[in-house]
CSV table of C-alpha atoms in Angstrom, one decimal:
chain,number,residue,atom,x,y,z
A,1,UNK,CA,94.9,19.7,241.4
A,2,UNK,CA,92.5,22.5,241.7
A,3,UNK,CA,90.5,22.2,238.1
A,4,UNK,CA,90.1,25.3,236.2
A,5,UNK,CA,86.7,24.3,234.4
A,6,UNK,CA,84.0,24.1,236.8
A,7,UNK,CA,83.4,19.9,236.9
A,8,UNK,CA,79.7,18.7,235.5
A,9,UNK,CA,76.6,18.5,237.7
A,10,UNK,CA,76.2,15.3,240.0
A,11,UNK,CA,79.4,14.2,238.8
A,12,UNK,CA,81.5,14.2,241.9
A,13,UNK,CA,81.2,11.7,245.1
A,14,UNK,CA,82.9,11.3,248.1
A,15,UNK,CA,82.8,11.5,252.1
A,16,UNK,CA,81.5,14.7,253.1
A,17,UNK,CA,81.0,14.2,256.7
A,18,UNK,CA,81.5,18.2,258.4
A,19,UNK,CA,81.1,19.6,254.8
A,20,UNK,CA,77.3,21.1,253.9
A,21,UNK,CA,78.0,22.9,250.8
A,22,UNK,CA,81.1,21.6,249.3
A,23,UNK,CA,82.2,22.6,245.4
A,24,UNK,CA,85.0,22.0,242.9
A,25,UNK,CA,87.3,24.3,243.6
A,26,UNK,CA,88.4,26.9,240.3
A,27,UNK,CA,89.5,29.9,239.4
A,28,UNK,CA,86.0,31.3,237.4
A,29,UNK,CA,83.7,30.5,240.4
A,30,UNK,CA,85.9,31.5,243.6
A,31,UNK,CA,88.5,33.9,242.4
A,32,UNK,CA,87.5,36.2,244.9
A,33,UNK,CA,87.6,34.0,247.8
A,34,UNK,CA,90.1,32.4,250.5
A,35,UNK,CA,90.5,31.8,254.0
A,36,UNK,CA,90.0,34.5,256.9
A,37,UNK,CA,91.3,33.4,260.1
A,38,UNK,CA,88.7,32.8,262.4
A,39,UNK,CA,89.0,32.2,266.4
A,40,UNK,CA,87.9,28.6,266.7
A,41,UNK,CA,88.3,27.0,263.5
A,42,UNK,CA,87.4,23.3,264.8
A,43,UNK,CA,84.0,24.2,266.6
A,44,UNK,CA,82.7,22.0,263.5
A,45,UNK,CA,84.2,19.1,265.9
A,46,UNK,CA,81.8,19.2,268.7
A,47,UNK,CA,78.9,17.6,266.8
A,48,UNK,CA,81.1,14.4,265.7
A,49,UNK,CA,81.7,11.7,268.6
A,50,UNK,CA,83.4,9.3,265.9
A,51,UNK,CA,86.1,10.7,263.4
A,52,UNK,CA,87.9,8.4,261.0
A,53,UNK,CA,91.6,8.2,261.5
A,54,UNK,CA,94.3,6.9,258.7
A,55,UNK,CA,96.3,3.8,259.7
A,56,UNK,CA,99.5,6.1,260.1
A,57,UNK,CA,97.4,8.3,262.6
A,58,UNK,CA,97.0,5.7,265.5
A,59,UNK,CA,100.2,5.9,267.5
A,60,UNK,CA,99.5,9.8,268.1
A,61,UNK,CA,95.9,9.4,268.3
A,62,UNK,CA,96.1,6.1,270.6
A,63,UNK,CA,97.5,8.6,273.4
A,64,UNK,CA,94.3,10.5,273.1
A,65,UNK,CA,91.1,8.2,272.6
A,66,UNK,CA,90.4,4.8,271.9
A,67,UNK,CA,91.0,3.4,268.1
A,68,UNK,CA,87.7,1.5,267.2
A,69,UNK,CA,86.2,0.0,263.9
A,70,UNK,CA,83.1,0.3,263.1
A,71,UNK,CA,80.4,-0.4,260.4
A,72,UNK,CA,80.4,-3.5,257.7
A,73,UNK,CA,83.5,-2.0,256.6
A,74,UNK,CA,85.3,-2.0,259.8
A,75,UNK,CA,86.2,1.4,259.5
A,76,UNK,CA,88.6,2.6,262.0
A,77,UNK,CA,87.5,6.1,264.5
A,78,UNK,CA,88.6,7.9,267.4
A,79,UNK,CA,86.2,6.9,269.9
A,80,UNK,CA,85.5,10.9,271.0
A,81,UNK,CA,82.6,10.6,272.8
A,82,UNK,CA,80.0,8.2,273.5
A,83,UNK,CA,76.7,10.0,272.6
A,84,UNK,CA,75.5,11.1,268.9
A,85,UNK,CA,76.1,14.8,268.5
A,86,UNK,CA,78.8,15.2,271.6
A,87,UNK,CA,82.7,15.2,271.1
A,88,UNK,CA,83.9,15.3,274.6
A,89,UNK,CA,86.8,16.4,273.3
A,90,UNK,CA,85.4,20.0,272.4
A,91,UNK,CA,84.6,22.9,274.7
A,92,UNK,CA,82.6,25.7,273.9
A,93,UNK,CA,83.8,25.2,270.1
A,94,UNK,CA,87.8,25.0,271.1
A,95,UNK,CA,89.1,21.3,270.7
A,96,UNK,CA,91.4,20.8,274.3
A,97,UNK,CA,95.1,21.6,272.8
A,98,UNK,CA,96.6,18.7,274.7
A,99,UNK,CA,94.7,15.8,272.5
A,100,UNK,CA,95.0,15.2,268.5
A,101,UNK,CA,92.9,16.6,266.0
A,102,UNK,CA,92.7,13.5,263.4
A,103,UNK,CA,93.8,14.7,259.5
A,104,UNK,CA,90.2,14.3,258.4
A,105,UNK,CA,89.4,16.8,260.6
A,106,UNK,CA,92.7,19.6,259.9
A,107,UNK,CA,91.8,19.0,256.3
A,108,UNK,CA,88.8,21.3,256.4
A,109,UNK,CA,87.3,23.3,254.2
A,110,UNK,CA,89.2,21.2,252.0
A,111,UNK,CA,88.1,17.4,250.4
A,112,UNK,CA,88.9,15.7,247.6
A,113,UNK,CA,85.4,14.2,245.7
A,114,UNK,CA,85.6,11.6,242.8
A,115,UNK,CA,84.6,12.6,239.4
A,116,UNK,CA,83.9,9.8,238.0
A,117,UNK,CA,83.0,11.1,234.8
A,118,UNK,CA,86.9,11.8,234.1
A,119,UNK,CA,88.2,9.2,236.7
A,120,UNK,CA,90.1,11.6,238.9
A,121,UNK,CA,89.9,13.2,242.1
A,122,UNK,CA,88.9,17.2,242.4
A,123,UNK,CA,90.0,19.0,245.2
A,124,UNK,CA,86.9,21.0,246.3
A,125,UNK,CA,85.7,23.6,249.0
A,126,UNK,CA,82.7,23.6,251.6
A,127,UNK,CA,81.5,27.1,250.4
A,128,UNK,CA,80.1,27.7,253.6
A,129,UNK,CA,82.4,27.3,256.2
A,130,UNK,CA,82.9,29.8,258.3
A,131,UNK,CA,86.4,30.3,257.8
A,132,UNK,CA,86.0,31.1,253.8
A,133,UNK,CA,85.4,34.5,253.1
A,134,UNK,CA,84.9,36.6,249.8
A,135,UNK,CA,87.0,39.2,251.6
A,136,UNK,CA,89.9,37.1,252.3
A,137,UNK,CA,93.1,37.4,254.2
A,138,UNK,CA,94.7,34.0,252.8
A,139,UNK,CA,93.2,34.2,248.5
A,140,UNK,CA,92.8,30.7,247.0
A,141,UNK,CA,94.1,31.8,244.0
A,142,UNK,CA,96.6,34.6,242.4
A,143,UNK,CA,96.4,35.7,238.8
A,144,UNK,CA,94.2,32.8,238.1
A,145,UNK,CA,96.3,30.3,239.2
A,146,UNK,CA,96.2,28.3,242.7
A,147,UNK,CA,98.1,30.1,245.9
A,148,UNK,CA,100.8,28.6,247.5
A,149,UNK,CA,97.9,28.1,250.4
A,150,UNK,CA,95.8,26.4,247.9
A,151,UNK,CA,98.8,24.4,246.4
A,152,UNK,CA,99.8,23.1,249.9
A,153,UNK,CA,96.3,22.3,250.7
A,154,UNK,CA,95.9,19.9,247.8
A,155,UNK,CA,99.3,18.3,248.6
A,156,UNK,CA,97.9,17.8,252.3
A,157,UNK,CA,94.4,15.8,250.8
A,158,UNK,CA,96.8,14.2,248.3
A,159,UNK,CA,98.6,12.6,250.5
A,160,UNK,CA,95.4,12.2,253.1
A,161,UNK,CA,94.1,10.3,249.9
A,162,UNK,CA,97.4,8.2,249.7
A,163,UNK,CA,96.9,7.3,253.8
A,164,UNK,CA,93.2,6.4,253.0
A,165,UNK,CA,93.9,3.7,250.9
A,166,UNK,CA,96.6,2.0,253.1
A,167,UNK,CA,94.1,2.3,255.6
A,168,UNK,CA,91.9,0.4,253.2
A,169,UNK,CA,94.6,-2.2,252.8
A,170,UNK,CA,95.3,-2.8,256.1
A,171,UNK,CA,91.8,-3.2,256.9
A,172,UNK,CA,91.3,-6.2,254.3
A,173,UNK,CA,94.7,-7.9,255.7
A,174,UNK,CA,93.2,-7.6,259.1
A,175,UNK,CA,89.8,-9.0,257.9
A,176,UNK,CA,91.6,-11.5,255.9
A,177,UNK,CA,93.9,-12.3,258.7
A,178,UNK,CA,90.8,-13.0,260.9
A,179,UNK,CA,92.4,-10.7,263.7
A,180,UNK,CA,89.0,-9.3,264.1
A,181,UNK,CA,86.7,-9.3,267.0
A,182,UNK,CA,83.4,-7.7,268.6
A,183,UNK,CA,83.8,-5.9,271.7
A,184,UNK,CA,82.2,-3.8,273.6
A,185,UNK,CA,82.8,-0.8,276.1
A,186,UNK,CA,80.5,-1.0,279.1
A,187,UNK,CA,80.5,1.2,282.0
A,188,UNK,CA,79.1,0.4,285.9
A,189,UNK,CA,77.3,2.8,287.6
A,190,UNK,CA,78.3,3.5,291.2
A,191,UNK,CA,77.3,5.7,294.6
A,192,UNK,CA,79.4,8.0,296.0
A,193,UNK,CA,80.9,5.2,298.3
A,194,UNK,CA,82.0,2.8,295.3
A,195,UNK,CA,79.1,0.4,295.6
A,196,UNK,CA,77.6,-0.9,291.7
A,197,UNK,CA,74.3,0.7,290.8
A,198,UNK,CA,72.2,-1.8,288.9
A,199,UNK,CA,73.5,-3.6,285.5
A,200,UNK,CA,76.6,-2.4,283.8
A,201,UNK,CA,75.8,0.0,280.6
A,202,UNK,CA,77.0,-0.9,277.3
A,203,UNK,CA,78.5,2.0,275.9
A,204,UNK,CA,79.6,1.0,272.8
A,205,UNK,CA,80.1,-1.9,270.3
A,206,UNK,CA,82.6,-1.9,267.9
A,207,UNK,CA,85.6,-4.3,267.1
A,208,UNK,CA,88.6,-4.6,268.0
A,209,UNK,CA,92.0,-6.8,266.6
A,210,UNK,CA,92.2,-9.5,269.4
A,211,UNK,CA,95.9,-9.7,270.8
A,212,UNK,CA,95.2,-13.4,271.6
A,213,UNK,CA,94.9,-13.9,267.8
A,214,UNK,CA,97.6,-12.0,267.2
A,215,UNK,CA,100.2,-13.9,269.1
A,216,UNK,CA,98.9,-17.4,267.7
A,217,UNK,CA,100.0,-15.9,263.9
A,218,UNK,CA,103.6,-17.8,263.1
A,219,UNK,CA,106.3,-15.4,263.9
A,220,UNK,CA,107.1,-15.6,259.9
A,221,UNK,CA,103.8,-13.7,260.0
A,222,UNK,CA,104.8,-11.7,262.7
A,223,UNK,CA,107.8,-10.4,261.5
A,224,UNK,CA,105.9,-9.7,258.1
A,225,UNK,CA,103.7,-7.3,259.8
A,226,UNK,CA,106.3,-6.0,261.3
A,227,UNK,CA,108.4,-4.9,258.7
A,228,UNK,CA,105.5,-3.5,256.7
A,229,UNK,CA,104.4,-1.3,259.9
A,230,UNK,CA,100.7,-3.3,260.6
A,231,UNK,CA,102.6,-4.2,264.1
A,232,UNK,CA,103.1,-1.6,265.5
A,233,UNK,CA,99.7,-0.1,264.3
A,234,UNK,CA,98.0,-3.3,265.9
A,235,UNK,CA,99.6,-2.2,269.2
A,236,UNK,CA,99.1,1.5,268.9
A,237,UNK,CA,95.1,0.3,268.6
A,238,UNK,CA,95.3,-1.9,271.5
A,239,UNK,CA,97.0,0.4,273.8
A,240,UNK,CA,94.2,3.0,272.6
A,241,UNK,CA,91.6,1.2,274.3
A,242,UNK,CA,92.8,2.1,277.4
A,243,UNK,CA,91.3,5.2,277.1
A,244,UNK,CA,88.1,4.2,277.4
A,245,UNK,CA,87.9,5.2,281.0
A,246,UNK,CA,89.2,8.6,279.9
A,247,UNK,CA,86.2,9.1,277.4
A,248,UNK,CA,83.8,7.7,280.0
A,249,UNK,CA,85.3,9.8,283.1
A,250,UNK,CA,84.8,12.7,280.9
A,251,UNK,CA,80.9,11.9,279.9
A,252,UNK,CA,80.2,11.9,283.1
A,253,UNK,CA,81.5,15.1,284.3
A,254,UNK,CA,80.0,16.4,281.4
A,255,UNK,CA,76.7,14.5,282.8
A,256,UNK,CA,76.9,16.2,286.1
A,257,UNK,CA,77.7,19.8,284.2
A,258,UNK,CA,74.4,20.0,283.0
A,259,UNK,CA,72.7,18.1,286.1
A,260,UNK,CA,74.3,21.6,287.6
A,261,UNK,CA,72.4,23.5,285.5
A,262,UNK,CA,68.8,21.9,285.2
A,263,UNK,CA,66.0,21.4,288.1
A,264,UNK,CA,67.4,19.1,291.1
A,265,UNK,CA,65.4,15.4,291.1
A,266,UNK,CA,65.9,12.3,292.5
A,267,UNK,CA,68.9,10.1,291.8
A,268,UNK,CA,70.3,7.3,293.1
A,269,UNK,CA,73.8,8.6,292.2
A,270,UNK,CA,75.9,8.7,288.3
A,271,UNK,CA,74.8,7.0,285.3
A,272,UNK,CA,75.8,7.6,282.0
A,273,UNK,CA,72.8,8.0,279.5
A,274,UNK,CA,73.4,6.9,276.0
């Protein structure tokens, strides 16, 4: 819940990817503040090519972009664009309506950090997002005590929180599982009459749960993961991939946008720089 002592200096940690100036949200500090509706509230999107998703996200994002894990961790993402600094997703800081916006993202200016001076979560505010205002239309808090907006929003990152940690679980079952694989996405250049340009481009490495791997568990297995949902979140991320061709097709019109735009030189024909 929103804490109504301010919480002690470099007490708080957490994942603050988006967020530049994020604080523990109370009533003594930001009575005066709240949200003011602003035109393109996601324009903080166009800068992030890879945005975690929760385990219970895949099967809407898998219809969108590709479903990847990443790091030592094996984080899972949504695979929105293949170069740092560029969601191909975003336009002139509006986020095309007909894909999904992943919960890490619809959770902003909101975030939960851990104070682990108390051992609890504190709901807290990126000061300087665009969208919070000292002359608000939407208050954080009435009569010193959370809004119904503010209420709702800590109910959303509670139960964000809740999806993170299954996420985390079904990671390590994964792992333990040894479903795991590397992969990569690779992408072949060609002329305007379908004929390969030089070596094929790597355009990602990441991995992936194997199917193959999958079907060899037992079916006791099988019907374990089943029932407990990993199943059908397995084939939500498999079907996800895909959509590589999507994110690629889409790289490379955005490629040839700003060809349009810069002097003419000499090419052979399309490549994807990365």
């Amino acid at each position: 819940m929103a804490n109504s002592q301010p919480a002690q200096p470099n007490a708080l940690s957490g994942q603050v990817l988006f967020y530049t100036n994020p604080q523990p949200l109370n009533a003594e500090n930001h009575a005066g503040l709240g949200i003011k509706p602003i035109e393109k509230p996601f324009s903080f999107l166009g800068k992030a090519h890879a945005v975690p998703l929760t385990v219970n996200e895949f099967g809407l994002a898998s219809t969108s972009y590709p479903i990847i894990f990443v790091g030592k961790d094996k984080m899972p993402i949504g695979a929105m664009g293949v170069r740092d600094n560029e969601n191909l997703y975003v336009k002139d800081g509006a986020v095309d309506p007909d894909f999904y916006i992943p919960a890490f993202a619809r959770r902003y200016p909101f975030v939960f950090a851990n104070d682990s001076s108390q051992e609890r979560l504190v709901l807290c505010v990126d000061r300087d997002a665009a969208m919070v205002s000292n002359k608000p239309e939407i208050p954080f808090f009435q009569d010193g005590q959370p809004s119904e907006f503010t209420t709702n929003a800590m109910n959303f990152c509670r139960d964000f929180e809740s999806q993170r940690r299954r996420t985390e679980e079904f990671v390590k079952e994964i792992d333990k599982l040894g479903l795991f694989a590397e992969r990569e996405a690779t992408f072949q250049p060609r002329d305007n009459s379908g004929n390969n340009i030089g070596d094929a481009q790597v355009v990602a490495k990441y991995y992936a749960i194997d199917e193959q791997k999958v079907n060899a568990l037992s079916e006791e297995k099988i019907a374990e993961l089943q029932r407990n949902g990993m199943l059908g979140a397995i084939l939500a991320h498999n079907i996800s991939l895909l959509n590589w061709s999507r994110v690629i097709n889409r790289a490379l019109r955005a490629q040839e946008a700003d060809a349009v735009q810069q002097p003419q030189g000499g090419s052979d024909g399309p490549s994807l720089q990365i």
